[in-house]
Coordinates of C-alpha atoms in Angstrom, one line a residue:
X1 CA 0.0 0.0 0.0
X2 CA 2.6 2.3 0.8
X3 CA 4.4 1.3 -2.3
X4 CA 1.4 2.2 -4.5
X5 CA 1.4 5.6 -2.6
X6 CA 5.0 6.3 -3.2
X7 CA 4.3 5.3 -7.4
X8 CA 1.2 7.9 -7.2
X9 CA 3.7 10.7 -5.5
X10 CA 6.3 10.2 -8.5
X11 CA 3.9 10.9 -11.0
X12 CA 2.1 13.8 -9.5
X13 CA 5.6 15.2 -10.4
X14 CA 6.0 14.4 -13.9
X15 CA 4.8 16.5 -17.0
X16 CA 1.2 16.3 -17.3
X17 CA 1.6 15.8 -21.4
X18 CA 3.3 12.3 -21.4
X19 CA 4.8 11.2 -25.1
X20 CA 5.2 7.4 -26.1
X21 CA 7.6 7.2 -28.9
X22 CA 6.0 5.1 -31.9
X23 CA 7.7 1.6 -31.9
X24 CA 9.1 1.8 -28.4
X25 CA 6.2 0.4 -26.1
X26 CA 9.1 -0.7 -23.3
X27 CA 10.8 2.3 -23.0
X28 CA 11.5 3.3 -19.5
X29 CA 9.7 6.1 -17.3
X30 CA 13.1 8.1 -17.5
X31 CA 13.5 8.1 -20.9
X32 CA 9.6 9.0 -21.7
X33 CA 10.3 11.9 -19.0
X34 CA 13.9 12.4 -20.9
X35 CA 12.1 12.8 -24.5
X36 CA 9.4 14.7 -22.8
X37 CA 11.9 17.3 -21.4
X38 CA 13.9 17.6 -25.0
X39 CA 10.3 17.8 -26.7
X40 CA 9.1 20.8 -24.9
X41 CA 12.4 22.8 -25.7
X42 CA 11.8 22.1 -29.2
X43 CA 8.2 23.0 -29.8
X44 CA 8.2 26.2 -28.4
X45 CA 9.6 28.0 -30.8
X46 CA 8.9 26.0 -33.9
X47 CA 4.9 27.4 -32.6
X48 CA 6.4 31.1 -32.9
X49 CA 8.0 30.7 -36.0
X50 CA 4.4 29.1 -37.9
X51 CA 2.7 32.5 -36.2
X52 CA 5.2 34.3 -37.8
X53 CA 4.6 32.6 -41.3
X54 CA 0.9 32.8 -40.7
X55 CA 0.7 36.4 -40.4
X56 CA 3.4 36.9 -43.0
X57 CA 0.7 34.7 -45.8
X58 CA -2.2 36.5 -44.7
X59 CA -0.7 40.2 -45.2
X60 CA 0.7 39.0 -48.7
X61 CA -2.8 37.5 -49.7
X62 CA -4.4 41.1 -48.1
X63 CA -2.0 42.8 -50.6
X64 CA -2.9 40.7 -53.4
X65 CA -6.6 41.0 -53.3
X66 CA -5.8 44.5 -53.1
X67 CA -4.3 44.7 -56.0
X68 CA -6.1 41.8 -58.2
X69 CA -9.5 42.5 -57.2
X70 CA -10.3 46.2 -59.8
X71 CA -8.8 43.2 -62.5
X72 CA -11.4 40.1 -61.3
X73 CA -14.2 42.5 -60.9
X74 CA -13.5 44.0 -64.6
X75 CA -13.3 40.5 -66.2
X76 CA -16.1 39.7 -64.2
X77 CA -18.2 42.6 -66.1
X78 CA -17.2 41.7 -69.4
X79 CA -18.7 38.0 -69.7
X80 CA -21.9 39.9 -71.4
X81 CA -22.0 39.3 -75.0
X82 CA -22.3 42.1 -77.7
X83 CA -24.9 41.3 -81.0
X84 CA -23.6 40.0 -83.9
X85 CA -20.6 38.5 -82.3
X86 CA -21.4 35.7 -79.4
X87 CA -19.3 34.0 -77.9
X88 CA -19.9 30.6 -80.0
X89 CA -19.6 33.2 -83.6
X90 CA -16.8 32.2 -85.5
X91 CA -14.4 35.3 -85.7
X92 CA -12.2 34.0 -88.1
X93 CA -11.5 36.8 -90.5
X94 CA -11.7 35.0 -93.9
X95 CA -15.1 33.1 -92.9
X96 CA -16.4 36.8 -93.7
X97 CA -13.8 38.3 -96.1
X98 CA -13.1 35.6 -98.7
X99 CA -9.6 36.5 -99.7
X100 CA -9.8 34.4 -102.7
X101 CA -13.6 35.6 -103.5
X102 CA -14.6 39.1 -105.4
X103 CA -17.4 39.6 -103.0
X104 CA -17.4 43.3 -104.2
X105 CA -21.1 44.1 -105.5
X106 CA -20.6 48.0 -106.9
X107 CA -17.6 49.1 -108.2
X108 CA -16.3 52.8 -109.0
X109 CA -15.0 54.3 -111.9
X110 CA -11.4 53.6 -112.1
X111 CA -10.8 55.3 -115.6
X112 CA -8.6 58.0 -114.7
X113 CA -6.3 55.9 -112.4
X114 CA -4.4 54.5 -114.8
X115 CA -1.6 56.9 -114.4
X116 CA -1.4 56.5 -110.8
X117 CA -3.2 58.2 -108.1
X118 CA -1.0 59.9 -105.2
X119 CA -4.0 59.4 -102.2
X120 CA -7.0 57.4 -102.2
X121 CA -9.8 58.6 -99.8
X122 CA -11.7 55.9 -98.8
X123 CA -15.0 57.0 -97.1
X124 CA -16.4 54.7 -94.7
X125 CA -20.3 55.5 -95.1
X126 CA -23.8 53.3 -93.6
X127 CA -25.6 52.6 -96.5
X128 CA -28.7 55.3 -95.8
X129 CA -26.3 58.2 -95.2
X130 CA -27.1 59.8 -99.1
X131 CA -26.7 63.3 -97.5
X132 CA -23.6 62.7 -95.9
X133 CA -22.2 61.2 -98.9
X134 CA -23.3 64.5 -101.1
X135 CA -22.3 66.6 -98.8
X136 CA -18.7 65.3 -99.1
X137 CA -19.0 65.5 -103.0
X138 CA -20.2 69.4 -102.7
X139 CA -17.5 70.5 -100.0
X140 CA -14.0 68.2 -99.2
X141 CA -14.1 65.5 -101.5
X142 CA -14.6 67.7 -104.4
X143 CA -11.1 66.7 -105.3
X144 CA -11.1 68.7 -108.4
X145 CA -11.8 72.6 -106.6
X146 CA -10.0 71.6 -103.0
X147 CA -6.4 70.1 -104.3
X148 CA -3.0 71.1 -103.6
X149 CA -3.6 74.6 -104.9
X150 CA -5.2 75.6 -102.0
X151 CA -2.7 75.1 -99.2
X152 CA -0.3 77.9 -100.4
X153 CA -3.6 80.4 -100.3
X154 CA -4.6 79.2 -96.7
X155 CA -1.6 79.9 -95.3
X156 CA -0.6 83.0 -97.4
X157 CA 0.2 84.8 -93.9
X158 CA 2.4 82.2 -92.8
X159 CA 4.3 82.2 -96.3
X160 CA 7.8 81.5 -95.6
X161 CA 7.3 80.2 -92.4
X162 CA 6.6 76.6 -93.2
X163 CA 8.4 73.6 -94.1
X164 CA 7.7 73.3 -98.0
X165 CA 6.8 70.0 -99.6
X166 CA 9.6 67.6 -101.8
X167 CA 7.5 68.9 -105.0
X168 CA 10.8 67.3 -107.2
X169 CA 9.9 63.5 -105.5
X170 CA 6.2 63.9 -106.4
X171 CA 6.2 65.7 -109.7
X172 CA 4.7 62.7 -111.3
X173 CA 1.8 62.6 -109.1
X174 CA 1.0 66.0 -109.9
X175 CA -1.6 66.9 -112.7
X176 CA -0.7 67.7 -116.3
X177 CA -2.8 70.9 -116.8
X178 CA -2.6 74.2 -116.5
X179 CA -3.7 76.4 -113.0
X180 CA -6.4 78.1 -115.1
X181 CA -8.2 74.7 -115.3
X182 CA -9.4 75.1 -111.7
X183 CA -12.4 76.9 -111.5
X184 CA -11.4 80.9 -111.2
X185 CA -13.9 81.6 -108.8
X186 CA -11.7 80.4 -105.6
X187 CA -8.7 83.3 -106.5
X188 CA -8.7 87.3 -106.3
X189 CA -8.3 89.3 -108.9
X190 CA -5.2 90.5 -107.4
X191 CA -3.2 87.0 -107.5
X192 CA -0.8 86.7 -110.6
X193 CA -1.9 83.7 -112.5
X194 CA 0.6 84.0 -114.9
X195 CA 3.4 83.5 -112.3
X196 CA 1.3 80.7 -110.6
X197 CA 1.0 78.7 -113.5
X198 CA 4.9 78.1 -114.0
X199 CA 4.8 76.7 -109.8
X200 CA 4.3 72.9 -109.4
X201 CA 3.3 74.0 -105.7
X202 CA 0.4 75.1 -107.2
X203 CA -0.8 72.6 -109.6
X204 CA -3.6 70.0 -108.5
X205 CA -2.4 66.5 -107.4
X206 CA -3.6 63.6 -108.2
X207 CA -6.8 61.9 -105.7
X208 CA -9.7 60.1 -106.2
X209 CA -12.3 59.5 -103.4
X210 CA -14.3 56.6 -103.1
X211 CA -17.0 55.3 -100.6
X212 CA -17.0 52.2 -99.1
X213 CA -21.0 50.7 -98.2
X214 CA -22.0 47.1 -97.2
X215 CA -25.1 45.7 -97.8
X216 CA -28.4 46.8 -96.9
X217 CA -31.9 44.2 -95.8
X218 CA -33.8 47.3 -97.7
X219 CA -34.9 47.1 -101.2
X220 CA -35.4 50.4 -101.9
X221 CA -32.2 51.8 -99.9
X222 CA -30.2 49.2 -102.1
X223 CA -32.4 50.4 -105.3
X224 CA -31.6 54.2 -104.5
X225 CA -27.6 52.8 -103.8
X226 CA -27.9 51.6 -107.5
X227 CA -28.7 55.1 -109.1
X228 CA -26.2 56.9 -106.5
X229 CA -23.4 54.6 -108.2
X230 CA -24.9 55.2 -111.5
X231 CA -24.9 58.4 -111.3
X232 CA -21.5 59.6 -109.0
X233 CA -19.7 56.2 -109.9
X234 CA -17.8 56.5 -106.7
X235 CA -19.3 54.0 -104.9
X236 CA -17.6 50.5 -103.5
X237 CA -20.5 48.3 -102.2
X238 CA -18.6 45.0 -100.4
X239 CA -21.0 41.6 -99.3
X240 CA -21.4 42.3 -95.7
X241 CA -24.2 43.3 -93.3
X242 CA -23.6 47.2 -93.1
X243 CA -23.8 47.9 -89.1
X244 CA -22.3 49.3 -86.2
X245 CA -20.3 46.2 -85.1
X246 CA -19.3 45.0 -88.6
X247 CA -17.2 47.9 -88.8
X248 CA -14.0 45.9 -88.8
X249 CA -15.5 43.8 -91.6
X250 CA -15.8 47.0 -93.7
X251 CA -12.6 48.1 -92.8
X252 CA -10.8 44.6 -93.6
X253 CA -13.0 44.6 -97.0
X254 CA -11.1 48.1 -97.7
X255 CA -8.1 47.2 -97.2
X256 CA -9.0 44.0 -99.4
X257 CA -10.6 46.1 -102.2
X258 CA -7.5 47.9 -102.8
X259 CA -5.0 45.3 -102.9
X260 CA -7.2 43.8 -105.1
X261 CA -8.0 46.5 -107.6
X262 CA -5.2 49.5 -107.3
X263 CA -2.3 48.6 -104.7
X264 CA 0.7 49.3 -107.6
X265 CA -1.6 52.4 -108.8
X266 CA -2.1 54.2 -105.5
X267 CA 0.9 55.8 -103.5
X268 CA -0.9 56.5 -100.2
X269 CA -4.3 55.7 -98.9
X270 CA -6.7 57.7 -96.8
X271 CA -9.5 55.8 -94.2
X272 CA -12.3 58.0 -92.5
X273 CA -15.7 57.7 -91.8
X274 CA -18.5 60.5 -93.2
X275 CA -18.9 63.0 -90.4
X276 CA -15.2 64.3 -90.8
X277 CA -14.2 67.2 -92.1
X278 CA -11.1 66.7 -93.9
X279 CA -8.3 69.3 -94.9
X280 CA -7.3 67.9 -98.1
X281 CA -4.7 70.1 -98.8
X282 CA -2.6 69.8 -95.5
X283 CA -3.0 66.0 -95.8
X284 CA -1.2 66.2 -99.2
X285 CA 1.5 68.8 -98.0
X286 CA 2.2 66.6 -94.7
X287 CA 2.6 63.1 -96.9
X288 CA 4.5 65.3 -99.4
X289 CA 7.2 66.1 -96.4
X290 CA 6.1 69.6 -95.8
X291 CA 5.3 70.8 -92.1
X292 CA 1.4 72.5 -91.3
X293 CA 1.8 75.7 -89.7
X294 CA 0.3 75.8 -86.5
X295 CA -2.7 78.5 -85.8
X296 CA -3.4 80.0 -82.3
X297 CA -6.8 78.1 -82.2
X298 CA -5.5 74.9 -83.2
X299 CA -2.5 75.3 -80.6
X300 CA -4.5 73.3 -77.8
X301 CA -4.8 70.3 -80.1
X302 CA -0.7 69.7 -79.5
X303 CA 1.5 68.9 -76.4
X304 CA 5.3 69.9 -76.1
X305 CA 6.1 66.6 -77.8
X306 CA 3.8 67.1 -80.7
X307 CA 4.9 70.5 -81.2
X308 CA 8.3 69.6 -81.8
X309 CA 6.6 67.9 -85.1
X310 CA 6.5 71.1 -86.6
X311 CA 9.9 71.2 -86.7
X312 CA 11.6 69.8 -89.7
X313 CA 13.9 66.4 -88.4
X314 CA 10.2 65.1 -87.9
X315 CA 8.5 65.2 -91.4
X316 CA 7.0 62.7 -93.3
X317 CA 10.6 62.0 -95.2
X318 CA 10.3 58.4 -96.0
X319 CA 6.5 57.2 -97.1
X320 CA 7.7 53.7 -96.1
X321 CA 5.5 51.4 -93.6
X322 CA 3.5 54.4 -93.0
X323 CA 0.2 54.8 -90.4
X324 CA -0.1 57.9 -89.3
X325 CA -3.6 59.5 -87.3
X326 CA -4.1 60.5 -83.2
X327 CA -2.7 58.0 -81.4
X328 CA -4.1 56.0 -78.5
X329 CA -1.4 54.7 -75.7
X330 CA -2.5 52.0 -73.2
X331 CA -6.3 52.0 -73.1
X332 CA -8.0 49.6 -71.2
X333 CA -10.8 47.6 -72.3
X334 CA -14.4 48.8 -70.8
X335 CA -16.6 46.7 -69.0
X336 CA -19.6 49.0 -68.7
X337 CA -21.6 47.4 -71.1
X338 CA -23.9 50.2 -72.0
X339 CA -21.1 51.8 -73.4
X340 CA -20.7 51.6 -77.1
X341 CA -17.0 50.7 -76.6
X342 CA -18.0 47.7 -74.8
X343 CA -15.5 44.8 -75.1
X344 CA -16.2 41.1 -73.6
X345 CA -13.1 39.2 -72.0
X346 CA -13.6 36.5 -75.0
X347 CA -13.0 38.8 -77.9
X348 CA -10.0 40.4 -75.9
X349 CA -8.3 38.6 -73.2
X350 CA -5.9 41.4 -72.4
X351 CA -6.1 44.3 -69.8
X352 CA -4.6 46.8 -71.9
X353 CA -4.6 47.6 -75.9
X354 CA -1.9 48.1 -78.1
X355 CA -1.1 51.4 -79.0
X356 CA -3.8 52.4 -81.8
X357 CA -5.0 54.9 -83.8
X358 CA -8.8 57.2 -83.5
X359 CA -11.2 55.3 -86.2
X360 CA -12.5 58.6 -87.5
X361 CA -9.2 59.2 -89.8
X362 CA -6.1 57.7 -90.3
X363 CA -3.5 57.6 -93.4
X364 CA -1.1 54.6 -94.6
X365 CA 1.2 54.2 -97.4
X366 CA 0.2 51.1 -99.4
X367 CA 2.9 48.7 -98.2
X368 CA 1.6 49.0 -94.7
X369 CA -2.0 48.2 -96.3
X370 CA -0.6 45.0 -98.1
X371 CA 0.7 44.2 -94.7
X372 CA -2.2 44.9 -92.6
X373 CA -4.4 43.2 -94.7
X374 CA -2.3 40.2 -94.9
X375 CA -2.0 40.2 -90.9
X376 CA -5.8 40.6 -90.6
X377 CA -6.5 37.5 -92.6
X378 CA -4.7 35.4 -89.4
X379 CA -6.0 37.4 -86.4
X380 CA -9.4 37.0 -84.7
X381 CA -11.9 39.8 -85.5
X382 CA -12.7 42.4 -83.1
X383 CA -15.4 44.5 -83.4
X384 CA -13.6 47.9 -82.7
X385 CA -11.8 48.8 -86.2
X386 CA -9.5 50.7 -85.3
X387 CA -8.2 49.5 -82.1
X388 CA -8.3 45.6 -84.7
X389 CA -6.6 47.4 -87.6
X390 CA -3.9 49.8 -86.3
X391 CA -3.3 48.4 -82.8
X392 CA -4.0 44.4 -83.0
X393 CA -2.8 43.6 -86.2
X394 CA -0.3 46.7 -86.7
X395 CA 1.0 45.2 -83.1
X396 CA 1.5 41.6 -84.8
X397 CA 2.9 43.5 -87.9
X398 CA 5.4 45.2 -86.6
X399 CA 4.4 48.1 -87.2
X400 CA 4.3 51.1 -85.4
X401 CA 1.5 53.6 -85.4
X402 CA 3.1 57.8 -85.8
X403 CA 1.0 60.2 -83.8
X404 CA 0.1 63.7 -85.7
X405 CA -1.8 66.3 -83.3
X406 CA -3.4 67.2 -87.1
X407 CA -5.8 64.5 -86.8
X408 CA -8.6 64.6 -83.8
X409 CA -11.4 62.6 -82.8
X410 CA -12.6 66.1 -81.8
X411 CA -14.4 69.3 -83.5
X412 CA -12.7 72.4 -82.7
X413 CA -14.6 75.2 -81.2
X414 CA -13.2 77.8 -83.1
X415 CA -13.5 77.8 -87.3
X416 CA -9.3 78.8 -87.2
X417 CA -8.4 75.5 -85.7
X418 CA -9.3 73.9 -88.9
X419 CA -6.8 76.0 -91.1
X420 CA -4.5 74.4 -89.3
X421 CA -5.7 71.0 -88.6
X422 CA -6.2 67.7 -91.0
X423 CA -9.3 66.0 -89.4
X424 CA -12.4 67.5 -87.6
X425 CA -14.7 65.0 -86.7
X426 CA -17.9 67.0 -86.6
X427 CA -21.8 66.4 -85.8
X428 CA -23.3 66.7 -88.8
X429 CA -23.0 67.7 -92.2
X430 CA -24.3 70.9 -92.1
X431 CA -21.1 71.8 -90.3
X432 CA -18.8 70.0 -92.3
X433 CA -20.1 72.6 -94.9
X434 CA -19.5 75.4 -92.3
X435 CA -16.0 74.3 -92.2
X436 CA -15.4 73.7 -95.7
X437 CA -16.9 77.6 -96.5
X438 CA -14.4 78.9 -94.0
X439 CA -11.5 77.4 -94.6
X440 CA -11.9 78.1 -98.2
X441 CA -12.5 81.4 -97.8
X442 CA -8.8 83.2 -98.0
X443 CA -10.1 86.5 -97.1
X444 CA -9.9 85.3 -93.7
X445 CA -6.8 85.4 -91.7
X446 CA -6.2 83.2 -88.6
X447 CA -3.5 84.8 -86.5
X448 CA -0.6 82.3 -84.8
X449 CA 0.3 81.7 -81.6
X450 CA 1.3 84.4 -79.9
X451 CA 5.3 85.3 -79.6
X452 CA 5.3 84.3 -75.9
X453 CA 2.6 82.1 -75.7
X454 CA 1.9 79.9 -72.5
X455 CA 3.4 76.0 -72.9
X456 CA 1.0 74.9 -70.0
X457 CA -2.1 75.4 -71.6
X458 CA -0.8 72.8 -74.8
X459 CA -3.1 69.7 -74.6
X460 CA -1.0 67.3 -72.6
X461 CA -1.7 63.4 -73.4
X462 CA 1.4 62.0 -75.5
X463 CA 4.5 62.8 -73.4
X464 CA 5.1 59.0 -72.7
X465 CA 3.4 57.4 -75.1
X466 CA 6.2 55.4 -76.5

């Protein structure tokens, strides 16, 4: 009894957390009190060092959903489908294009090409938009009255001041007639004629402006389409559904309508849509290597880099690989899918674009058209043409879009702006013919900046857009 007493006392004194080593049943009281001892030494601070690993994950997962969450909740907003392009629609370029197919159903006039044409305007119209298409015939596109010509009598006040055009690498593209062919009303009495006529700076160049349709489900739109051909024969009509998001389909089908029918004709090629106003005669002096001088209005349309493309290291010098237009640096797709802009996570994967160019307007020589063209034939469609043309595929080209501050998605508030500018794009056509009187009328002079005018009110966006 007193021995069993004695036994109890002992192990009142031992650790109350006893430890059997596996595979050891027989192991004495003093070595389970031994490994006990050397246990407890050990575990206390392998317990501090998992806290410390605890809190160290759950800070780094914190800062993680910090910074992943604005991405998961924007791909979770763009899992809504846009019409015309689910997610099960094939958006394999040449299931719609036919690249070995002439799906074109109207064709222009192409007589007078056959000489070569220096710029091709290709207007980008919806299939109902008659007005808009006439207007552009009576005002801008009227390639015959508002050519070359023009530019030195827009800018008489800035005469000297400018970067001139390479007129001697051009000559051919120039017409072969006389200034007096141009329709006297546009020039003073007090200009010298005579003089003028012996100035290629002054003689017409060569254009041609065309407009691009697709189809329409209407009868009689497509019947009025018919006689519109018939009667301005400047109409392209491709075999597509003419709508909002098929607009990369009509601008794939351009750039598949001229390497089809004029690539080795046409020198540089013009894309924009039919509520722009465009300055045909700065165009032509820009891609002929000449500089735009720059107005006071149109002064908040350029940054500090921009304005150094007035200067003359930065001139369109070689035509090669050319896209030129306003230039769009790391935009994100939007998820707000009200917004016409609206772009699933299935059609674009990516949280950022590639640097693109405004749809309204945008230039290309027509090696970068061959090449764009061919690229577009191996990329999934997206619905947004520009951002597909000149950031996707000029991106998977090679190719590198060139801002000029000359081309907005804008419209000016002042009338100056546009003396200066080379796209407006404007609300209706009503004011693309206020423009067009305007700037044609050289009575008007638009003063410059002034001598000390303020850097900090230029229009900051492309600094680091690289």
């Amino acid at each position: 009894m007193m021995g069993d007493l004695t036994n109890l006392l002992e192990r009142s004194h031992r650790p109350t957390c006893e430890y059997s080593p596996v595979g050891n049943d027989s192991s004495s009281d003093d070595d389970i009190e031994d490994v006990v001892v050397f246990g407890t030494a050990r575990t206390r601070p392998k317990k501090k060092w998992c806290t410390q690993c605890g809190v160290i994950v759950v800070v780094l997962l914190f800062l993680l959903f910090l910074i992943y969450i604005p991405l998961f909740r924007n791909i979770q907003g763009r899992i809504v489908g846009i019409p015309g392009w689910s997610y099960n629609t094939s958006r394999d370029t040449t299931d719609y294009v036919f690249p070995d197919k002439n799906t074109t159903l109207i064709d222009p006039n192409m007589a007078d090409m056959e000489n070569g044409i220096f710029l091709l305007i290709v207007v980008c119209s919806a299939a109902n938009n008659f007005f808009a298409r006439q207007t552009i015939r009576e005002t801008w596109g009227n390639s015959t009255e508002f050519n070359y010509p023009y530019f030195p009598r827009m800018h008489k006040n800035f005469q000297g001041k400018y970067l001139e055009a390479n007129f001697k690498r051009w000559r051919e593209y120039f017409h072969d007639v006389s200034f007096s062919s141009i329709s006297s009303s546009h020039f003073s009495s007090t200009e010298n004629n005579a003089s003028m006529q012996s100035d290629i700076s002054i003689r017409p160049v060569r254009i041609k402006v065309f407009f691009l349709l697709g189809q329409t489900p209407s009868n009689e739109t497509q019947s009025q389409i018919v006689v519109e051909s018939e009667i301005s024969q400047d109409i392209i009509q491709e075999n597509f559904l003419d709508s909002y998001n098929n607009l990369t389909l009509k601008s794939v089908m351009l750039l598949k309508w001229v390497k089809n029918n004029c690539l080795k004709r046409v020198q540089f090629v013009m894309k924009c849509d039919d509520d722009v106003f465009l300055n045909v005669p700065n165009l032509l002096h820009v891609l002929m290597g000449g500089i735009v001088p720059v107005y006071n209005d149109s002064l908040p349309f350029y940054d500090l880099t921009s304005l150094m493309a007035t200067r003359k290291h930065t001139a369109v010098v070689e035509p090669k690989r050319l896209l030129m237009g306003f230039l769009f640096c790391r935009a994100k797709p939007i998820s707000d899918v009200t917004s016409k802009w609206y772009s699933p996570i299935y059609m674009y994967s990516g949280t950022t674009y590639p640097n693109y160019l405004s749809g309204p307007g945008y230039v290309m020589s027509t090696d970068t058209l061959a090449e764009l063209y061919s690229t577009s034939l191996k990329t999934p469609l997206f619905h947004m043409e520009d951002i597909f043309i000149t950031g996707i595929c000029a991106h998977k080209t090679g190719l590198k879009p060139r801002h000029s501050p000359l081309f907005t998605y804008t419209a000016a508030k002042n009338l100056c702006a546009m003396r200066g500018m080379i796209t407006q794009h404007l609300n209706s056509s009503d004011d693309i013919k206020r423009a067009y009187d305007f700037v044609t009328n050289t009575t008007i002079n638009c003063p410059p900046p002034d001598t000390h005018f303020n850097n900090k009110n230029l229009f900051v966006r492309t600094k680091s857009c690289k």
